Structures are given as C-alpha cells and as structure tokens.
XYZ file of C-alpha atoms in Angstrom:
275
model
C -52.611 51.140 -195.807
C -55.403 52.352 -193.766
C -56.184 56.237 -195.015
C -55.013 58.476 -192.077
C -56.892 61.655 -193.640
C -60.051 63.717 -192.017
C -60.828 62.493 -188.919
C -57.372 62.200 -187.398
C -56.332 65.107 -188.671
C -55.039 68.009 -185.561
C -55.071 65.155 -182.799
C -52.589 65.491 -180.265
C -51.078 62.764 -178.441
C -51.970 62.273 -175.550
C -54.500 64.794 -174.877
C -57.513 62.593 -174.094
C -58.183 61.607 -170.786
C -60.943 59.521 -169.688
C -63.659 61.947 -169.493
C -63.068 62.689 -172.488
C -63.478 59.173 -173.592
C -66.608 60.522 -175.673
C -64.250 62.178 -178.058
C -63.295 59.133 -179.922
C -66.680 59.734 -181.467
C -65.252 61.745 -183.658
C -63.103 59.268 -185.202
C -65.786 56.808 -185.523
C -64.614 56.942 -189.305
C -61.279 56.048 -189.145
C -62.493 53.260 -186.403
C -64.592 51.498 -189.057
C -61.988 51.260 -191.514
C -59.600 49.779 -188.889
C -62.614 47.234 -188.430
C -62.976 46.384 -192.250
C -59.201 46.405 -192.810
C -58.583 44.063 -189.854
C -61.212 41.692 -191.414
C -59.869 42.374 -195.079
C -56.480 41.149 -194.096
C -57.906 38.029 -192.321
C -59.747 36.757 -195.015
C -57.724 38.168 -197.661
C -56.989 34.957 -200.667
C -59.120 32.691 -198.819
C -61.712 30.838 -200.765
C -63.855 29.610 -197.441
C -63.297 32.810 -195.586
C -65.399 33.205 -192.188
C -65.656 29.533 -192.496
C -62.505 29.193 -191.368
C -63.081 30.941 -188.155
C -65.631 28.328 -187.136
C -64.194 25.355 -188.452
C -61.194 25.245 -185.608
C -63.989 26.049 -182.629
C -66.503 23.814 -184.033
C -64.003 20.683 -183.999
C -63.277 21.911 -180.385
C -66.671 21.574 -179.410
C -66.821 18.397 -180.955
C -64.237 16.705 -179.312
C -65.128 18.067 -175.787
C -68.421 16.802 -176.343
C -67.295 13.735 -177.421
C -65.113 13.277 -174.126
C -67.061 14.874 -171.501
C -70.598 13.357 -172.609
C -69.153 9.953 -173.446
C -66.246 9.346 -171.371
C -65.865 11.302 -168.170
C -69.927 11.784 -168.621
C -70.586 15.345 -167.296
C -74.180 15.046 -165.453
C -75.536 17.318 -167.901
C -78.678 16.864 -170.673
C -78.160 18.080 -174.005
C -74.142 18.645 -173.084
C -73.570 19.885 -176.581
C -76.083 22.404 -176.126
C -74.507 23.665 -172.950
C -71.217 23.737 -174.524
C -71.848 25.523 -177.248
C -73.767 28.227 -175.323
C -70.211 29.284 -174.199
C -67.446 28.070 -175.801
C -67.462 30.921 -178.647
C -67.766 33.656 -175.670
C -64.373 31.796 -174.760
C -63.121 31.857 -177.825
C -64.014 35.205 -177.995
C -61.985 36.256 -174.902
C -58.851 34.111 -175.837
C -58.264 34.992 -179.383
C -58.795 39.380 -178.640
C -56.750 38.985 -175.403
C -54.061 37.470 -177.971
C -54.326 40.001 -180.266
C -53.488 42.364 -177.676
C -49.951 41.187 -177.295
C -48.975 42.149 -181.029
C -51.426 44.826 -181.554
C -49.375 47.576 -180.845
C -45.826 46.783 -182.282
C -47.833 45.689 -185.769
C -48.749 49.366 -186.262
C -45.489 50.626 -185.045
C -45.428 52.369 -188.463
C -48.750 53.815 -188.705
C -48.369 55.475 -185.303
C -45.359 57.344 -186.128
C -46.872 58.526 -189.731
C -50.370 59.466 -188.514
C -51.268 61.136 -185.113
C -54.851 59.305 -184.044
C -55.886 58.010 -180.535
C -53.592 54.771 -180.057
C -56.612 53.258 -178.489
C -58.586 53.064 -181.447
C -55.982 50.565 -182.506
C -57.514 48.091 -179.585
C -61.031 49.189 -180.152
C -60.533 48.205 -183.595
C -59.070 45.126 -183.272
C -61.706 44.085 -180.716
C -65.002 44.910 -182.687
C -63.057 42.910 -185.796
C -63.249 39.928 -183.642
C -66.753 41.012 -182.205
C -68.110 40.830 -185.667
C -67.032 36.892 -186.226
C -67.930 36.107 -182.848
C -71.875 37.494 -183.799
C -71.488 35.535 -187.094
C -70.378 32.225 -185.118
C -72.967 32.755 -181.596
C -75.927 33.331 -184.472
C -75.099 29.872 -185.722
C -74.862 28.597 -182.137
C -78.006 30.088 -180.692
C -79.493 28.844 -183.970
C -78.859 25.142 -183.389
C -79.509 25.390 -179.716
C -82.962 26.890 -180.509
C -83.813 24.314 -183.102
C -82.295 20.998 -181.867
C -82.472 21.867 -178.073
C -85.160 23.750 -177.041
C -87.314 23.195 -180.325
C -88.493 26.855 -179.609
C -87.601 29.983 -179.167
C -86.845 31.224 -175.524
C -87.726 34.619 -174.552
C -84.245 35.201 -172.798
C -82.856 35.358 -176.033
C -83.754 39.020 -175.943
C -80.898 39.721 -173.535
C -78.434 38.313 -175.970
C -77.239 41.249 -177.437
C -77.307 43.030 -173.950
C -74.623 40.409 -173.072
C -73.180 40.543 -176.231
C -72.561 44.555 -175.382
C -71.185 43.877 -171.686
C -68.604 41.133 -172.815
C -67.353 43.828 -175.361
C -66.635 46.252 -172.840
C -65.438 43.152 -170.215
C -62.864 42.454 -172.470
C -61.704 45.332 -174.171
C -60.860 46.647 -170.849
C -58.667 43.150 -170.097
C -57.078 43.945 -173.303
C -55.881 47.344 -172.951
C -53.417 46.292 -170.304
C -52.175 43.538 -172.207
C -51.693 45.954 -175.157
C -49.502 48.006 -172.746
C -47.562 45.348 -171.639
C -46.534 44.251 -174.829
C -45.930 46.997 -176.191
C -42.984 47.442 -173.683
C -42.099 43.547 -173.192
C -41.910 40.862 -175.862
C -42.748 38.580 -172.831
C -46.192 39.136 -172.771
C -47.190 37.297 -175.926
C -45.475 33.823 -174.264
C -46.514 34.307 -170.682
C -50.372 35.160 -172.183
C -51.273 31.646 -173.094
C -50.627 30.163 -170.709
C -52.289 32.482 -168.210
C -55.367 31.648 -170.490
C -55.007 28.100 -170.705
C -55.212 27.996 -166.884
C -58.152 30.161 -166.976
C -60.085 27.946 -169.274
C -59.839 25.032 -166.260
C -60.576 27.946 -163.981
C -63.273 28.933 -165.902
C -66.673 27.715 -166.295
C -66.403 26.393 -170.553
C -66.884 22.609 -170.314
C -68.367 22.530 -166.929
C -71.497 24.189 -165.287
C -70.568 26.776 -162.096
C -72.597 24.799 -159.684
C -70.040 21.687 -160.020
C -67.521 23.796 -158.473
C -67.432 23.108 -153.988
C -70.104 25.865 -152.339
C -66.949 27.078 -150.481
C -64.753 27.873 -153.002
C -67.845 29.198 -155.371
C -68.102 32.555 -154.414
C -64.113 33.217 -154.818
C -64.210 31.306 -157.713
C -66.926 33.842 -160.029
C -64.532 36.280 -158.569
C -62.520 35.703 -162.433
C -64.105 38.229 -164.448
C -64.796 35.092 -167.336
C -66.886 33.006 -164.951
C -70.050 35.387 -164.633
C -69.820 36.063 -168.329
C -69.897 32.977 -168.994
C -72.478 31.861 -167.088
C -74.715 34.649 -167.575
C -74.598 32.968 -171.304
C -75.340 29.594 -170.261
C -78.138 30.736 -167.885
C -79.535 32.688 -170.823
C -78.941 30.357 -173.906
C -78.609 26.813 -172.240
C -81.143 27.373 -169.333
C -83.734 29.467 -171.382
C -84.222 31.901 -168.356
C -83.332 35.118 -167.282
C -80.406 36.104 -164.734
C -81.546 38.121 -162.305
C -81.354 41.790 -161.814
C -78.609 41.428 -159.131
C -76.624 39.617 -161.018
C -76.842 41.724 -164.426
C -75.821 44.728 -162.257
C -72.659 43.117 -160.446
C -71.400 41.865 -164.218
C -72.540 45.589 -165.427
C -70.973 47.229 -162.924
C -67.530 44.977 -162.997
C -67.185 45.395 -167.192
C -67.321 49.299 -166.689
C -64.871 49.115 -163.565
C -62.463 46.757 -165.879
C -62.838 49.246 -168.930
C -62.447 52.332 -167.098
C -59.395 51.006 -165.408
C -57.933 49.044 -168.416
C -58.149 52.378 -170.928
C -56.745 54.590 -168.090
C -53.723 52.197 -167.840
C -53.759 52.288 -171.522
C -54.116 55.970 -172.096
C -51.299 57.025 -169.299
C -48.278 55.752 -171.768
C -49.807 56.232 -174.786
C -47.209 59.043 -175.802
C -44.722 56.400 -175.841
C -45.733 54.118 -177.616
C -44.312 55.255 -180.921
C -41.162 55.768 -179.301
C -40.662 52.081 -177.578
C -41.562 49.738 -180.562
C-alpha cells in the first residue's frame, strides 16, 4: 500500500487546471514513492531483476539484426549499431503506452481511499519505466560507443536532452489512453495493434531516408518518427540534429503534453466513480 499521508492531504478533486500544472510539485513525495513502488512490484521475488527487462528487447534486437543484415540486407553499416540506437526508445513508447490502458482501473481502490491528483498515477507509472529505459539506453550507448564508433561522440551530450523530450512526448500520448480505458475495456485490445502498425510505420528497423521523398514529409508527421530519428542521428550518426529540427520535436512534445493532461484532467472527477 502506497502511504497516502502528508502531501495529499486537503487536495480536492479536480481543482487543478493546467496552469496550475506546477502544483503537482507539491506532491513530488508521494510521486516518488509511486515510482519506487511501481518498480518494487516489478521486480518483486525475482532473482535476475532489471535483467529481465533487457533480456526480451535484447533477443529482439538480435533477431532483427539477424534478418535484416543477413537476409533482406538493409543497406546499412554497423546495422546492429543503428538498431540498437532506437529500438529501446521503441520499447520505451510501447510498453508506457500499454500501461496506460490498465493504469487507472488498477488503482481503482486507492483513488476512492485517498484524494491526490489522478495524474500522478500516469506520471508515476511513466518515470517507473523511464528509469529502466536509462538503465537499458546506458548499456546501448555503451556498446555503440565501444564497438561502433571506438570513441566517444560529442552528440552524446544531447542524450539526456532527448531523453527529457521523449518523456514529455509520451506521457502526453498516454494520458489519453489512460482516459480511454478508464471508461472502455476496449482500449487495452485495440492498443496493440495500433502499435504494432506503428512500429512498420515507424522508423525502428529502417533508417527515415528509405522511406519515398513524397510520402517523407507526411510520414515524420507520427509523433515516433522524429523521436526516433533524432536518436539515431545522435547515437548512430555521431552528429548533431539541427536547431530546426530540435525545436519542431520541442515544440510538438509540449503541444502533445499540454493537450494529453488537459484531456486527462477534464474527467478526472470521475474516475473513481466509473471503475
């Protein structure tokens, strides 16, 4: 049981509005201890732990390395490298996004005992998978610096920039999702598939620039391609994006955010009531 003292003491449902989005600062607290319970409960009588969360990815990569360098032979050097600049910021988006659908409904109970801002709830659940995705992309960018480049690039000091914007990217896609489910069951069977047709949508095994110059520009239109890319330019590439492009992604994670948590926010006070 997470402790529902303190911080969330006197909140009102429903009372938080977007400019008041700074506000949650004050239950930074009870945010953290969602983050170590979520990550608790994971792990929880497991003797390999975070190991596990790299073991199904890594055999992923493997096996699309193993058919797109050797078989269908992607025109790309170092494919492995260029994969695995990526694939965990896909992973990444597909297993929050999932969360989302049951997020809601599995703390039906605490959000009829405790009165707290629902949306810590995705916040929470969301920096829980942040934190494995920094312990996996450190192991990634770790081989790709050793094995690949056999130095270190100086673009790797925009990692964590990236690493910032893709939290706020898809936290935003998520609170919409949370929404939905929490008012249809539906959502958690119509979700994967909507994300296994974004993964062929989506720039993972293949590089943007494969993709016809007339469908190109609708195609980075998905909010995953330019995230993705921005990675691969940065960790694959060893060079910087440039400034146009950091602002357009910058500018579209805010715009999804903003829009997601208002969604989110406006039937908050029901959410107790519907699940």
């Amino acid at each position: 049981m997470i402790p529902t003292s303190g911080s969330v003491e006197g909140y009102q449902p429903g009372t938080e509005s977007l400019s008041g989005f700074a506000r949650l600062w004050d239950y930074r607290g009870f945010l953290g201890r969602l983050v170590v319970r979520n990550l608790q409960v994971k792990f929880q009588r497991s003797f390999f732990g975070f190991f596990w969360t790299l073991l199904n990815p890594m055999l992923t990569v493997a096996i699309l390395t193993a058919v797109f360098s050797r078989v269908v032979r992607i025109p790309i050097d170092g494919y492995w490298a260029f994969l695995l600049s990526g694939y965990f910021v896909w992973n990444f988006v597909i297993q929050t996004l999932n969360t989302g659908t049951y997020i809601v409904p599995e703390h039906a109970r605490l959000l009829r005992s405790a009165a707290f801002p629902s949306e810590l709830l995705v916040l929470g659940a969301a920096l829980s998978k942040m934190v494995e995705f920094c312990g996996a992309m450190l192991l990634s960018i770790l081989a790709i610096v050793i094995f690949f480049h056999q130095g270190i690039p100086s673009s790797l000091v925009l990692v964590p920039f990236l690493a910032v914007l893709q939290f706020i990217l898809v936290a935003g896609l998520m609170f919409p999702i949370a929404t939905l489910a929490a008012f249809y069951y539906d959502v958690q069977h119509v979700l994967p598939i909507a994300l296994t047709t974004l993964f062929y949508v989506s720039p993972v095994f293949y590089p943007a620039w494969m993709v016809p110059e007339g469908f190109r520009d609708i195609y980075m239109l998905t909010p995953i391609a330019p995230l993705l890319t921005l990675y691969q330019q940065d960790l694959y590439e060893g060079t910087f994006p440039t400034w146009a492009e950091l602002g357009r992604f910058s500018l579209l994670s805010i715009a999804v955010f903003a829009l997601g948590y208002w969604i989110f926010r406006r039937f908050s006070g029901v959410y107790a009531e519907v699940i």
